[in-house]
């Protein structure tokens, strides 16, 4: 009896969250839906899904059945769902193809079938309700876009526009929109909690005034604004990493004086922040920049000193390609056999560790560098063996990749 009572209580409690969700018209004729919307003078909420879509299933199983979702949607909309690959769903997919960027797509339409608002992807219950409420209240994506294009740049408009773009998974222009908004406010406003919550995560360009302001005030963001220091440092380091990578990429692929001068000026800006060492990963990035400076100056000995210094401190542990390229550059240009033997010792030990890694996919292959080192040292027999090992490991990697993606099965 007690067991039965407990089960009944669990069912009742469960129904408090699930079981009273959205009441959908399921794949019914579109004409019937339009008719009901006009009769009830309500907007139409349409779930555009496919049977193979994982996020669609997540919405159907975890979000739509929730009581809070059902209470809101059943009170305000005619709710419909369509499989976009059958029946009227195929027609609607073609009709609204400019709005259906993927699945699930969630549309709000008026009684004539005109799109009022759109969202896309899996949404948490509170985000789904907030998004459709905004659309219902005139803060729809089309309306906000029109307002933005008319030149309106106040905080509320930008906030609502960015939220609508995020909800619709149309995020490619958000960084530009945020950047333009930041340009209209004093930097001190970046300490306003509401403004920071809107723009903070988009501040990643080390050359921007906003980045440099946040970098300089990082202690205040941590202790006065209670911003997560770890997340903020990672954000600043990621932006700095991309900037350093760009300088190295450009300067290794051009000899144009104007371009090199521009890159040198950019490097000076970055170096001014990197040497302060207030952000994790900055020492590693500074080291990469120093090595690149030496390469540009033709200072191979300087490159060697810096990379050995970095290896002693494990600064470049996760920069395998950069390490390998730097050691190869030095190897191909130095005439100092002590340097060559020193690099061979470092890379040889590294390759021994890599050879113990079980997965061919993640195993690093330095045997081409080892072969070049042996060649430069006049040990041709060793160079030939290393070259064979390099080719063998590369083939094993390709085979592992083919196996992972089923290419071998396709051939059969």
C-alpha atoms as a printed R data frame, in Angstrom:
    type eleno elety resid chain resno       x      y       z
1   ATOM     1    CA   UNK     A     1   0.000  0.000   0.000
2   ATOM     2    CA   UNK     A     2   2.805  2.378   0.917
3   ATOM     3    CA   UNK     A     3   4.604  1.507  -2.311
4   ATOM     4    CA   UNK     A     4   1.469  2.284  -4.326
5   ATOM     5    CA   UNK     A     5   1.087  5.604  -2.499
6   ATOM     6    CA   UNK     A     6   4.700  6.572  -3.244
7   ATOM     7    CA   UNK     A     7   4.264  5.733  -6.927
8   ATOM     8    CA   UNK     A     8   1.098  7.841  -7.094
9   ATOM     9    CA   UNK     A     9   2.877 10.753  -5.414
10  ATOM    10    CA   UNK     A    10   5.765 10.531  -7.893
11  ATOM    11    CA   UNK     A    11   3.327 10.573 -10.805
12  ATOM    12    CA   UNK     A    12   1.561 13.623  -9.382
13  ATOM    13    CA   UNK     A    13   4.852 15.413  -8.741
14  ATOM    14    CA   UNK     A    14   6.097 14.489 -12.199
15  ATOM    15    CA   UNK     A    15   2.992 15.923 -13.774
16  ATOM    16    CA   UNK     A    16   3.770 19.190 -12.007
17  ATOM    17    CA   UNK     A    17   6.677 19.623 -14.433
18  ATOM    18    CA   UNK     A    18   5.702 17.385 -17.355
19  ATOM    19    CA   UNK     A    19   2.393 16.223 -18.780
20  ATOM    20    CA   UNK     A    20   0.841 19.710 -19.094
21  ATOM    21    CA   UNK     A    21   3.059 21.010 -21.833
22  ATOM    22    CA   UNK     A    22   2.319 22.500 -25.246
23  ATOM    23    CA   UNK     A    23  -0.810 21.199 -26.957
24  ATOM    24    CA   UNK     A    24   0.185 20.876 -30.609
25  ATOM    25    CA   UNK     A    25  -1.748 20.514 -33.824
26  ATOM    26    CA   UNK     A    26   0.436 17.767 -35.267
27  ATOM    27    CA   UNK     A    27   1.091 17.855 -39.048
28  ATOM    28    CA   UNK     A    28  -2.464 19.018 -39.743
29  ATOM    29    CA   UNK     A    29  -3.408 20.823 -42.982
30  ATOM    30    CA   UNK     A    30  -1.904 24.311 -43.074
31  ATOM    31    CA   UNK     A    31  -5.196 25.842 -44.181
32  ATOM    32    CA   UNK     A    32  -6.846 24.512 -41.022
33  ATOM    33    CA   UNK     A    33  -4.120 26.078 -38.874
34  ATOM    34    CA   UNK     A    34  -4.505 29.484 -40.521
35  ATOM    35    CA   UNK     A    35  -8.257 29.314 -40.076
36  ATOM    36    CA   UNK     A    36  -7.958 28.558 -36.362
37  ATOM    37    CA   UNK     A    37  -5.418 31.347 -35.838
38  ATOM    38    CA   UNK     A    38  -7.778 33.880 -37.426
39  ATOM    39    CA   UNK     A    39 -10.787 32.608 -35.504
40  ATOM    40    CA   UNK     A    40  -8.942 32.819 -32.189
41  ATOM    41    CA   UNK     A    41  -7.061 35.994 -33.157
42  ATOM    42    CA   UNK     A    42  -3.768 34.399 -32.082
43  ATOM    43    CA   UNK     A    43  -0.283 34.083 -33.471
44  ATOM    44    CA   UNK     A    44   0.963 30.686 -34.669
45  ATOM    45    CA   UNK     A    45   3.923 28.986 -33.015
46  ATOM    46    CA   UNK     A    46   5.401 26.457 -35.442
47  ATOM    47    CA   UNK     A    47   7.969 23.793 -34.583
48  ATOM    48    CA   UNK     A    48   9.803 22.832 -37.788
49  ATOM    49    CA   UNK     A    49  11.447 19.468 -37.133
50  ATOM    50    CA   UNK     A    50  12.715 16.275 -38.774
51  ATOM    51    CA   UNK     A    51  12.613 12.752 -37.384
52  ATOM    52    CA   UNK     A    52  16.414 12.392 -37.530
53  ATOM    53    CA   UNK     A    53  17.203 15.667 -35.714
54  ATOM    54    CA   UNK     A    54  18.634 15.153 -32.204
55  ATOM    55    CA   UNK     A    55  17.969 18.680 -30.874
56  ATOM    56    CA   UNK     A    56  14.397 18.406 -32.215
57  ATOM    57    CA   UNK     A    57  13.888 15.291 -30.117
58  ATOM    58    CA   UNK     A    58  15.426 17.066 -27.131
59  ATOM    59    CA   UNK     A    59  12.889 19.883 -27.385
60  ATOM    60    CA   UNK     A    60  10.011 17.438 -27.820
61  ATOM    61    CA   UNK     A    61  11.036 15.275 -24.855
62  ATOM    62    CA   UNK     A    62  12.496 17.755 -22.372
63  ATOM    63    CA   UNK     A    63  11.171 21.264 -23.073
64  ATOM    64    CA   UNK     A    64   7.748 21.225 -24.749
65  ATOM    65    CA   UNK     A    65   6.196 18.973 -22.033
66  ATOM    66    CA   UNK     A    66   7.125 21.343 -19.190
67  ATOM    67    CA   UNK     A    67   4.209 22.992 -17.392
68  ATOM    68    CA   UNK     A    68   5.654 26.517 -17.523
69  ATOM    69    CA   UNK     A    69   6.153 26.169 -21.275
70  ATOM    70    CA   UNK     A    70   2.684 24.759 -21.817
71  ATOM    71    CA   UNK     A    71   1.048 27.446 -19.674
72  ATOM    72    CA   UNK     A    72   2.621 30.222 -21.731
73  ATOM    73    CA   UNK     A    73   2.309 28.766 -25.229
74  ATOM    74    CA   UNK     A    74  -1.204 27.347 -24.840
75  ATOM    75    CA   UNK     A    75  -2.455 30.707 -23.568
76  ATOM    76    CA   UNK     A    76  -0.947 32.825 -26.327
77  ATOM    77    CA   UNK     A    77  -0.509 30.815 -29.536
78  ATOM    78    CA   UNK     A    78  -1.993 28.269 -31.878
79  ATOM    79    CA   UNK     A    79   0.768 25.664 -31.568
80  ATOM    80    CA   UNK     A    80   1.641 23.470 -34.544
81  ATOM    81    CA   UNK     A    81   4.437 21.076 -35.416
82  ATOM    82    CA   UNK     A    82   5.466 19.834 -38.846
83  ATOM    83    CA   UNK     A    83   7.841 17.167 -40.057
84  ATOM    84    CA   UNK     A    84   9.602 19.135 -42.784
85  ATOM    85    CA   UNK     A    85  10.065 16.031 -44.915
86  ATOM    86    CA   UNK     A    86   6.463 14.950 -45.383
87  ATOM    87    CA   UNK     A    87   2.939 16.246 -46.040
88  ATOM    88    CA   UNK     A    88   2.354 19.980 -45.668
89  ATOM    89    CA   UNK     A    89   5.741 20.160 -43.967
90  ATOM    90    CA   UNK     A    90   7.487 19.859 -47.348
91  ATOM    91    CA   UNK     A    91   5.410 22.752 -48.712
92  ATOM    92    CA   UNK     A    92   6.095 24.877 -45.630
93  ATOM    93    CA   UNK     A    93   9.811 24.143 -45.785
94  ATOM    94    CA   UNK     A    94   9.905 25.561 -49.296
95  ATOM    95    CA   UNK     A    95   7.606 28.476 -48.399
96  ATOM    96    CA   UNK     A    96   9.719 29.549 -45.403
97  ATOM    97    CA   UNK     A    97  13.142 28.400 -46.631
98  ATOM    98    CA   UNK     A    98  14.734 31.816 -46.005
99  ATOM    99    CA   UNK     A    99  13.878 31.445 -42.309
100 ATOM   100    CA   UNK     A   100  14.591 27.727 -41.879
101 ATOM   101    CA   UNK     A   101  18.368 27.665 -41.518
102 ATOM   102    CA   UNK     A   102  18.458 24.263 -39.819
103 ATOM   103    CA   UNK     A   103  16.507 22.069 -37.448
104 ATOM   104    CA   UNK     A   104  14.773 22.695 -35.236
105 ATOM   105    CA   UNK     A   105  13.558 26.072 -36.469
106 ATOM   106    CA   UNK     A   106  10.877 27.724 -34.334
107 ATOM   107    CA   UNK     A   107   8.689 30.286 -36.088
108 ATOM   108    CA   UNK     A   108   6.090 32.745 -34.886
109 ATOM   109    CA   UNK     A   109   3.586 33.694 -37.610
110 ATOM   110    CA   UNK     A   110   0.489 35.844 -37.900
111 ATOM   111    CA   UNK     A   111  -2.910 34.620 -39.128
112 ATOM   112    CA   UNK     A   112  -1.926 35.291 -42.739
113 ATOM   113    CA   UNK     A   113   1.181 33.145 -42.435
114 ATOM   114    CA   UNK     A   114   3.696 36.008 -42.305
115 ATOM   115    CA   UNK     A   115   6.760 35.364 -40.157
116 ATOM   116    CA   UNK     A   116   6.801 37.584 -37.083
117 ATOM   117    CA   UNK     A   117   9.757 36.057 -35.242
118 ATOM   118    CA   UNK     A   118  12.182 33.164 -35.496
119 ATOM   119    CA   UNK     A   119  14.424 31.079 -33.289
120 ATOM   120    CA   UNK     A   120  16.513 28.010 -34.035
121 ATOM   121    CA   UNK     A   121  18.207 25.123 -32.278
122 ATOM   122    CA   UNK     A   122  17.623 23.559 -28.889
123 ATOM   123    CA   UNK     A   123  16.411 26.167 -26.397
124 ATOM   124    CA   UNK     A   124  16.060 25.921 -22.637
125 ATOM   125    CA   UNK     A   125  12.514 26.495 -21.391
126 ATOM   126    CA   UNK     A   126  13.183 29.988 -20.027
127 ATOM   127    CA   UNK     A   127  14.997 31.063 -23.210
128 ATOM   128    CA   UNK     A   128  12.226 29.719 -25.423
129 ATOM   129    CA   UNK     A   129   9.542 31.555 -23.450
130 ATOM   130    CA   UNK     A   130  11.559 34.795 -23.324
131 ATOM   131    CA   UNK     A   131  12.337 34.637 -27.032
132 ATOM   132    CA   UNK     A   132   8.757 34.091 -28.162
133 ATOM   133    CA   UNK     A   133   7.463 36.628 -25.659
134 ATOM   134    CA   UNK     A   134   9.827 39.191 -27.168
135 ATOM   135    CA   UNK     A   135   8.550 38.327 -30.646
136 ATOM   136    CA   UNK     A   136   4.951 38.632 -29.486
137 ATOM   137    CA   UNK     A   137   5.703 42.071 -27.964
138 ATOM   138    CA   UNK     A   138   7.178 43.485 -31.165
139 ATOM   139    CA   UNK     A   139  10.823 42.749 -30.382
140 ATOM   140    CA   UNK     A   140  11.019 40.364 -33.297
141 ATOM   141    CA   UNK     A   141  14.161 39.821 -35.322
142 ATOM   142    CA   UNK     A   142  12.776 41.535 -38.481
143 ATOM   143    CA   UNK     A   143  11.563 44.532 -36.463
144 ATOM   144    CA   UNK     A   144  14.831 44.902 -34.571
145 ATOM   145    CA   UNK     A   145  16.870 44.505 -37.743
146 ATOM   146    CA   UNK     A   146  14.849 47.257 -39.408
147 ATOM   147    CA   UNK     A   147  15.361 49.470 -36.374
148 ATOM   148    CA   UNK     A   148  19.091 48.786 -36.329
149 ATOM   149    CA   UNK     A   149  19.466 49.466 -40.050
150 ATOM   150    CA   UNK     A   150  17.680 52.786 -39.499
151 ATOM   151    CA   UNK     A   151  20.585 53.800 -37.260
152 ATOM   152    CA   UNK     A   152  19.163 53.220 -33.775
153 ATOM   153    CA   UNK     A   153  22.030 52.334 -31.431
154 ATOM   154    CA   UNK     A   154  20.694 52.641 -27.874
155 ATOM   155    CA   UNK     A   155  21.546 49.925 -25.365
156 ATOM   156    CA   UNK     A   156  18.069 48.362 -25.237
157 ATOM   157    CA   UNK     A   157  17.863 48.017 -29.022
158 ATOM   158    CA   UNK     A   158  21.330 46.456 -29.276
159 ATOM   159    CA   UNK     A   159  20.595 44.116 -26.361
160 ATOM   160    CA   UNK     A   160  17.299 42.926 -27.862
161 ATOM   161    CA   UNK     A   161  18.748 42.674 -31.379
162 ATOM   162    CA   UNK     A   162  21.686 40.550 -30.213
163 ATOM   163    CA   UNK     A   163  19.327 38.322 -28.203
164 ATOM   164    CA   UNK     A   164  17.120 37.845 -31.273
165 ATOM   165    CA   UNK     A   165  20.121 37.024 -33.484
166 ATOM   166    CA   UNK     A   166  21.388 34.533 -30.910
167 ATOM   167    CA   UNK     A   167  17.983 32.899 -30.665
168 ATOM   168    CA   UNK     A   168  17.793 32.557 -34.450
169 ATOM   169    CA   UNK     A   169  21.372 31.207 -34.682
170 ATOM   170    CA   UNK     A   170  22.297 34.145 -36.938
171 ATOM   171    CA   UNK     A   171  25.411 35.055 -35.013
172 ATOM   172    CA   UNK     A   172  27.944 35.943 -37.684
173 ATOM   173    CA   UNK     A   173  27.293 39.711 -37.492
174 ATOM   174    CA   UNK     A   174  27.056 39.989 -33.700
175 ATOM   175    CA   UNK     A   175  30.776 40.808 -33.100
176 ATOM   176    CA   UNK     A   176  30.543 43.722 -35.565
177 ATOM   177    CA   UNK     A   177  27.314 44.975 -33.979
178 ATOM   178    CA   UNK     A   178  28.888 44.811 -30.513
179 ATOM   179    CA   UNK     A   179  32.065 46.509 -31.723
180 ATOM   180    CA   UNK     A   180  30.068 49.357 -33.243
181 ATOM   181    CA   UNK     A   181  28.097 49.744 -30.021
182 ATOM   182    CA   UNK     A   182  31.251 49.821 -27.869
183 ATOM   183    CA   UNK     A   183  32.584 52.624 -30.074
184 ATOM   184    CA   UNK     A   184  29.619 54.788 -28.989
185 ATOM   185    CA   UNK     A   185  30.230 54.530 -25.223
186 ATOM   186    CA   UNK     A   186  32.996 55.676 -22.847
187 ATOM   187    CA   UNK     A   187  35.313 52.824 -21.839
188 ATOM   188    CA   UNK     A   188  34.283 53.270 -18.196
189 ATOM   189    CA   UNK     A   189  30.832 52.011 -19.171
190 ATOM   190    CA   UNK     A   190  32.380 48.560 -19.667
191 ATOM   191    CA   UNK     A   191  32.258 48.294 -15.876
192 ATOM   192    CA   UNK     A   192  28.483 48.679 -15.925
193 ATOM   193    CA   UNK     A   193  27.224 45.172 -15.113
194 ATOM   194    CA   UNK     A   194  24.381 45.271 -17.636
195 ATOM   195    CA   UNK     A   195  26.615 46.501 -20.446
196 ATOM   196    CA   UNK     A   196  29.357 44.021 -19.543
197 ATOM   197    CA   UNK     A   197  26.898 41.134 -19.648
198 ATOM   198    CA   UNK     A   198  26.007 42.155 -23.198
199 ATOM   199    CA   UNK     A   199  29.436 42.951 -24.673
200 ATOM   200    CA   UNK     A   200  32.017 41.323 -22.380
201 ATOM   201    CA   UNK     A   201  32.475 37.999 -24.141
202 ATOM   202    CA   UNK     A   202  32.986 39.691 -27.513
203 ATOM   203    CA   UNK     A   203  36.040 41.689 -26.401
204 ATOM   204    CA   UNK     A   204  38.808 39.582 -27.942
205 ATOM   205    CA   UNK     A   205  40.777 41.887 -30.277
206 ATOM   206    CA   UNK     A   206  44.082 42.889 -28.617
207 ATOM   207    CA   UNK     A   207  44.403 45.932 -30.871
208 ATOM   208    CA   UNK     A   208  41.046 47.353 -29.754
209 ATOM   209    CA   UNK     A   209  40.672 50.039 -27.096
210 ATOM   210    CA   UNK     A   210  38.150 47.884 -25.263
211 ATOM   211    CA   UNK     A   211  40.515 44.881 -24.998
212 ATOM   212    CA   UNK     A   212  43.356 47.056 -23.742
213 ATOM   213    CA   UNK     A   213  41.057 48.716 -21.205
214 ATOM   214    CA   UNK     A   214  39.813 45.380 -19.847
215 ATOM   215    CA   UNK     A   215  43.365 44.013 -19.777
216 ATOM   216    CA   UNK     A   216  44.528 47.013 -17.746
217 ATOM   217    CA   UNK     A   217  41.553 46.777 -15.363
218 ATOM   218    CA   UNK     A   218  41.481 42.974 -15.027
219 ATOM   219    CA   UNK     A   219  41.948 43.052 -11.233
220 ATOM   220    CA   UNK     A   220  38.911 45.295 -10.836
221 ATOM   221    CA   UNK     A   221  36.829 43.010 -13.055
222 ATOM   222    CA   UNK     A   222  37.751 40.105 -10.811
223 ATOM   223    CA   UNK     A   223  37.376 41.687  -7.375
224 ATOM   224    CA   UNK     A   224  34.883 44.525  -7.865
225 ATOM   225    CA   UNK     A   225  32.615 43.091 -10.546
226 ATOM   226    CA   UNK     A   226  32.984 39.441  -9.542
227 ATOM   227    CA   UNK     A   227  33.854 38.387 -13.105
228 ATOM   228    CA   UNK     A   228  35.291 34.870 -13.322
229 ATOM   229    CA   UNK     A   229  39.053 35.482 -13.650
230 ATOM   230    CA   UNK     A   230  39.704 32.116 -15.282
231 ATOM   231    CA   UNK     A   231  37.122 32.694 -18.039
232 ATOM   232    CA   UNK     A   232  38.279 36.262 -18.639
233 ATOM   233    CA   UNK     A   233  41.938 35.252 -18.880
234 ATOM   234    CA   UNK     A   234  41.075 32.460 -21.298
235 ATOM   235    CA   UNK     A   235  39.122 34.925 -23.455
236 ATOM   236    CA   UNK     A   236  41.964 37.464 -23.499
237 ATOM   237    CA   UNK     A   237  44.572 34.755 -24.143
238 ATOM   238    CA   UNK     A   238  42.564 33.273 -27.025
239 ATOM   239    CA   UNK     A   239  42.336 36.678 -28.689
240 ATOM   240    CA   UNK     A   240  46.030 37.338 -28.120
241 ATOM   241    CA   UNK     A   241  46.894 33.878 -29.430
242 ATOM   242    CA   UNK     A   242  45.078 34.540 -32.698
243 ATOM   243    CA   UNK     A   243  46.879 37.867 -33.063
244 ATOM   244    CA   UNK     A   244  50.331 36.323 -32.486
245 ATOM   245    CA   UNK     A   245  49.492 33.500 -34.878
246 ATOM   246    CA   UNK     A   246  48.527 36.022 -37.555
247 ATOM   247    CA   UNK     A   247  51.844 37.867 -37.205
248 ATOM   248    CA   UNK     A   248  53.825 34.634 -37.530
249 ATOM   249    CA   UNK     A   249  51.728 33.425 -40.476
250 ATOM   250    CA   UNK     A   250  52.022 36.699 -42.399
251 ATOM   251    CA   UNK     A   251  55.701 37.304 -41.725
252 ATOM   252    CA   UNK     A   252  56.650 33.782 -42.809
253 ATOM   253    CA   UNK     A   253  54.843 34.154 -46.133
254 ATOM   254    CA   UNK     A   254  55.902 37.604 -47.363
255 ATOM   255    CA   UNK     A   255  58.944 39.772 -47.977
256 ATOM   256    CA   UNK     A   256  56.952 42.912 -48.733
257 ATOM   257    CA   UNK     A   257  58.550 45.773 -46.703
258 ATOM   258    CA   UNK     A   258  55.274 47.584 -46.028
259 ATOM   259    CA   UNK     A   259  53.577 44.427 -44.790
260 ATOM   260    CA   UNK     A   260  56.530 43.529 -42.587
261 ATOM   261    CA   UNK     A   261  56.577 47.046 -41.159
262 ATOM   262    CA   UNK     A   262  52.874 46.841 -40.352
263 ATOM   263    CA   UNK     A   263  53.375 43.461 -38.656
264 ATOM   264    CA   UNK     A   264  56.293 44.852 -36.652
265 ATOM   265    CA   UNK     A   265  54.099 47.696 -35.399
266 ATOM   266    CA   UNK     A   266  51.401 45.202 -34.430
267 ATOM   267    CA   UNK     A   267  53.981 43.044 -32.651
268 ATOM   268    CA   UNK     A   268  55.098 46.064 -30.608
269 ATOM   269    CA   UNK     A   269  51.511 46.601 -29.411
270 ATOM   270    CA   UNK     A   270  51.170 42.961 -28.387
271 ATOM   271    CA   UNK     A   271  54.564 42.832 -26.748
272 ATOM   272    CA   UNK     A   272  53.655 45.766 -24.524
273 ATOM   273    CA   UNK     A   273  50.872 43.676 -22.991
274 ATOM   274    CA   UNK     A   274  52.592 40.305 -23.083
275 ATOM   275    CA   UNK     A   275  55.606 41.395 -21.021
276 ATOM   276    CA   UNK     A   276  53.302 42.313 -18.126
277 ATOM   277    CA   UNK     A   277  52.557 38.608 -17.597
278 ATOM   278    CA   UNK     A   278  49.158 39.155 -15.960
279 ATOM   279    CA   UNK     A   279  47.336 36.530 -18.031
280 ATOM   280    CA   UNK     A   280  47.955 32.812 -18.225
281 ATOM   281    CA   UNK     A   281  49.576 31.758 -21.532
282 ATOM   282    CA   UNK     A   282  51.058 35.227 -22.095
283 ATOM   283    CA   UNK     A   283  54.638 33.998 -21.359
284 ATOM   284    CA   UNK     A   284  54.197 31.290 -24.015
285 ATOM   285    CA   UNK     A   285  52.867 33.788 -26.550
286 ATOM   286    CA   UNK     A   286  55.657 36.246 -25.770
287 ATOM   287    CA   UNK     A   287  58.180 33.477 -26.323
288 ATOM   288    CA   UNK     A   288  56.673 32.666 -29.728
289 ATOM   289    CA   UNK     A   289  56.842 36.331 -30.669
290 ATOM   290    CA   UNK     A   290  60.479 36.586 -29.546
291 ATOM   291    CA   UNK     A   291  61.415 33.553 -31.632
292 ATOM   292    CA   UNK     A   292  59.662 35.095 -34.622
293 ATOM   293    CA   UNK     A   293  61.510 38.379 -34.032
294 ATOM   294    CA   UNK     A   294  64.805 36.491 -34.205
295 ATOM   295    CA   UNK     A   295  63.751 34.736 -37.403
296 ATOM   296    CA   UNK     A   296  62.882 38.053 -39.050
297 ATOM   297    CA   UNK     A   297  66.253 39.444 -37.982
298 ATOM   298    CA   UNK     A   298  68.071 36.391 -39.380
299 ATOM   299    CA   UNK     A   299  69.288 35.567 -35.870
300 ATOM   300    CA   UNK     A   300  69.308 31.751 -35.888
301 ATOM   301    CA   UNK     A   301  71.381 31.603 -32.696
302 ATOM   302    CA   UNK     A   302  68.777 33.772 -30.974
303 ATOM   303    CA   UNK     A   303  66.006 31.456 -32.131
304 ATOM   304    CA   UNK     A   304  67.913 28.503 -30.718
305 ATOM   305    CA   UNK     A   305  68.486 30.230 -27.362
306 ATOM   306    CA   UNK     A   306  64.819 31.185 -27.036
307 ATOM   307    CA   UNK     A   307  63.389 27.802 -27.932
308 ATOM   308    CA   UNK     A   308  65.776 25.975 -25.616
309 ATOM   309    CA   UNK     A   309  64.770 28.424 -22.867
310 ATOM   310    CA   UNK     A   310  61.096 27.705 -23.646
311 ATOM   311    CA   UNK     A   311  61.676 23.949 -23.542
312 ATOM   312    CA   UNK     A   312  63.468 24.208 -20.199
313 ATOM   313    CA   UNK     A   313  60.359 25.902 -18.763
314 ATOM   314    CA   UNK     A   314  57.865 23.756 -20.703
315 ATOM   315    CA   UNK     A   315  56.364 26.910 -22.214
316 ATOM   316    CA   UNK     A   316  55.612 25.326 -25.583
317 ATOM   317    CA   UNK     A   317  54.223 21.998 -24.368
318 ATOM   318    CA   UNK     A   318  51.061 22.294 -26.469
319 ATOM   319    CA   UNK     A   319  52.637 24.057 -29.440
320 ATOM   320    CA   UNK     A   320  53.956 20.996 -31.269
321 ATOM   321    CA   UNK     A   321  53.714 22.404 -34.787
322 ATOM   322    CA   UNK     A   322  55.441 25.638 -33.820
323 ATOM   323    CA   UNK     A   323  58.213 23.774 -31.981
324 ATOM   324    CA   UNK     A   324  58.751 21.419 -34.888
325 ATOM   325    CA   UNK     A   325  58.798 24.224 -37.463
326 ATOM   326    CA   UNK     A   326  61.206 26.290 -35.364
327 ATOM   327    CA   UNK     A   327  63.622 23.414 -34.817
328 ATOM   328    CA   UNK     A   328  63.458 22.577 -38.544
329 ATOM   329    CA   UNK     A   329  64.183 26.214 -39.471
330 ATOM   330    CA   UNK     A   330  67.244 26.277 -37.199
331 ATOM   331    CA   UNK     A   331  68.399 22.845 -38.400
332 ATOM   332    CA   UNK     A   332  68.315 23.880 -42.055
333 ATOM   333    CA   UNK     A   333  70.341 27.059 -41.428
334 ATOM   334    CA   UNK     A   334  72.843 26.521 -38.635
335 ATOM   335    CA   UNK     A   335  76.354 25.220 -39.254
336 ATOM   336    CA   UNK     A   336  77.046 24.613 -35.573
337 ATOM   337    CA   UNK     A   337  77.180 20.859 -34.967
338 ATOM   338    CA   UNK     A   338  76.807 21.378 -31.221
339 ATOM   339    CA   UNK     A   339  73.464 23.018 -31.908
340 ATOM   340    CA   UNK     A   340  72.438 20.213 -34.279
341 ATOM   341    CA   UNK     A   341  73.377 17.531 -31.743
342 ATOM   342    CA   UNK     A   342  71.560 19.393 -28.996
343 ATOM   343    CA   UNK     A   343  68.371 19.570 -31.080
344 ATOM   344    CA   UNK     A   344  68.759 15.893 -31.999
345 ATOM   345    CA   UNK     A   345  68.968 15.006 -28.315
346 ATOM   346    CA   UNK     A   346  65.817 17.014 -27.470
347 ATOM   347    CA   UNK     A   347  63.754 15.807 -30.423
348 ATOM   348    CA   UNK     A   348  65.029 12.240 -30.199
349 ATOM   349    CA   UNK     A   349  63.827 11.968 -26.599
350 ATOM   350    CA   UNK     A   350  60.531 13.596 -27.570
351 ATOM   351    CA   UNK     A   351  60.010 11.087 -30.376
352 ATOM   352    CA   UNK     A   352  60.751  8.179 -28.037
353 ATOM   353    CA   UNK     A   353  57.871  9.370 -25.850
354 ATOM   354    CA   UNK     A   354  55.626  9.798 -28.877
355 ATOM   355    CA   UNK     A   355  56.394  6.249 -30.030
356 ATOM   356    CA   UNK     A   356  54.840  4.988 -26.789
357 ATOM   357    CA   UNK     A   357  51.511  6.710 -27.550
358 ATOM   358    CA   UNK     A   358  48.983  4.045 -28.544
359 ATOM   359    CA   UNK     A   359  46.801  6.130 -30.850
360 ATOM   360    CA   UNK     A   360  48.328  6.797 -34.271
361 ATOM   361    CA   UNK     A   361  45.953  9.715 -34.704
362 ATOM   362    CA   UNK     A   362  47.483 11.828 -31.919
363 ATOM   363    CA   UNK     A   363  51.064 10.585 -32.140
364 ATOM   364    CA   UNK     A   364  53.478 13.368 -33.158
365 ATOM   365    CA   UNK     A   365  55.861 12.565 -36.003
366 ATOM   366    CA   UNK     A   366  59.244 14.286 -35.735
367 ATOM   367    CA   UNK     A   367  61.113 11.737 -37.864
368 ATOM   368    CA   UNK     A   368  61.339 14.161 -40.811
369 ATOM   369    CA   UNK     A   369  63.176 16.597 -38.527
370 ATOM   370    CA   UNK     A   370  65.360 13.784 -37.197
371 ATOM   371    CA   UNK     A   371  66.192 12.752 -40.775
372 ATOM   372    CA   UNK     A   372  67.185 16.334 -41.624
373 ATOM   373    CA   UNK     A   373  69.345 16.540 -38.494
374 ATOM   374    CA   UNK     A   374  71.179 13.331 -39.396
375 ATOM   375    CA   UNK     A   375  71.687 14.595 -42.951
376 ATOM   376    CA   UNK     A   376  73.171 17.862 -41.689
377 ATOM   377    CA   UNK     A   377  75.440 15.883 -39.376
378 ATOM   378    CA   UNK     A   378  76.639 13.719 -42.272
379 ATOM   379    CA   UNK     A   379  75.051 10.499 -40.965
380 ATOM   380    CA   UNK     A   380  73.225  9.475 -44.124
381 ATOM   381    CA   UNK     A   381  72.416  5.899 -43.054
382 ATOM   382    CA   UNK     A   382  70.617  7.202 -39.966
383 ATOM   383    CA   UNK     A   383  68.872  9.807 -42.114
384 ATOM   384    CA   UNK     A   384  67.528  7.111 -44.453
385 ATOM   385    CA   UNK     A   385  66.172  5.065 -41.524
386 ATOM   386    CA   UNK     A   386  64.511  8.128 -39.998
387 ATOM   387    CA   UNK     A   387  62.927  9.041 -43.332
388 ATOM   388    CA   UNK     A   388  61.455  5.537 -43.640
389 ATOM   389    CA   UNK     A   389  60.034  5.776 -40.119
390 ATOM   390    CA   UNK     A   390  58.529  9.158 -40.973
391 ATOM   391    CA   UNK     A   391  56.771  7.758 -44.049
392 ATOM   392    CA   UNK     A   392  55.644  4.651 -42.147
393 ATOM   393    CA   UNK     A   393  54.117  6.698 -39.308
394 ATOM   394    CA   UNK     A   394  52.369  9.004 -41.778
395 ATOM   395    CA   UNK     A   395  50.836  6.015 -43.533
396 ATOM   396    CA   UNK     A   396  49.699  4.560 -40.199
397 ATOM   397    CA   UNK     A   397  48.038  7.893 -39.389
398 ATOM   398    CA   UNK     A   398  46.234  7.895 -42.732
399 ATOM   399    CA   UNK     A   399  45.084  4.309 -42.182
400 ATOM   400    CA   UNK     A   400  43.777  5.193 -38.714
401 ATOM   401    CA   UNK     A   401  41.925  8.165 -40.192
402 ATOM   402    CA   UNK     A   402  40.372  6.015 -42.920
403 ATOM   403    CA   UNK     A   403  39.280  3.486 -40.312
404 ATOM   404    CA   UNK     A   404  37.788  6.201 -38.112
405 ATOM   405    CA   UNK     A   405  35.655  7.609 -40.930
406 ATOM   406    CA   UNK     A   406  34.826  4.258 -42.521
407 ATOM   407    CA   UNK     A   407  36.693  4.839 -45.785
408 ATOM   408    CA   UNK     A   408  38.019  1.277 -45.800
409 ATOM   409    CA   UNK     A   409  34.479 -0.093 -45.514
410 ATOM   410    CA   UNK     A   410  33.386  2.015 -48.470
411 ATOM   411    CA   UNK     A   411  36.112  0.517 -50.636
412 ATOM   412    CA   UNK     A   412  34.881 -2.983 -49.843
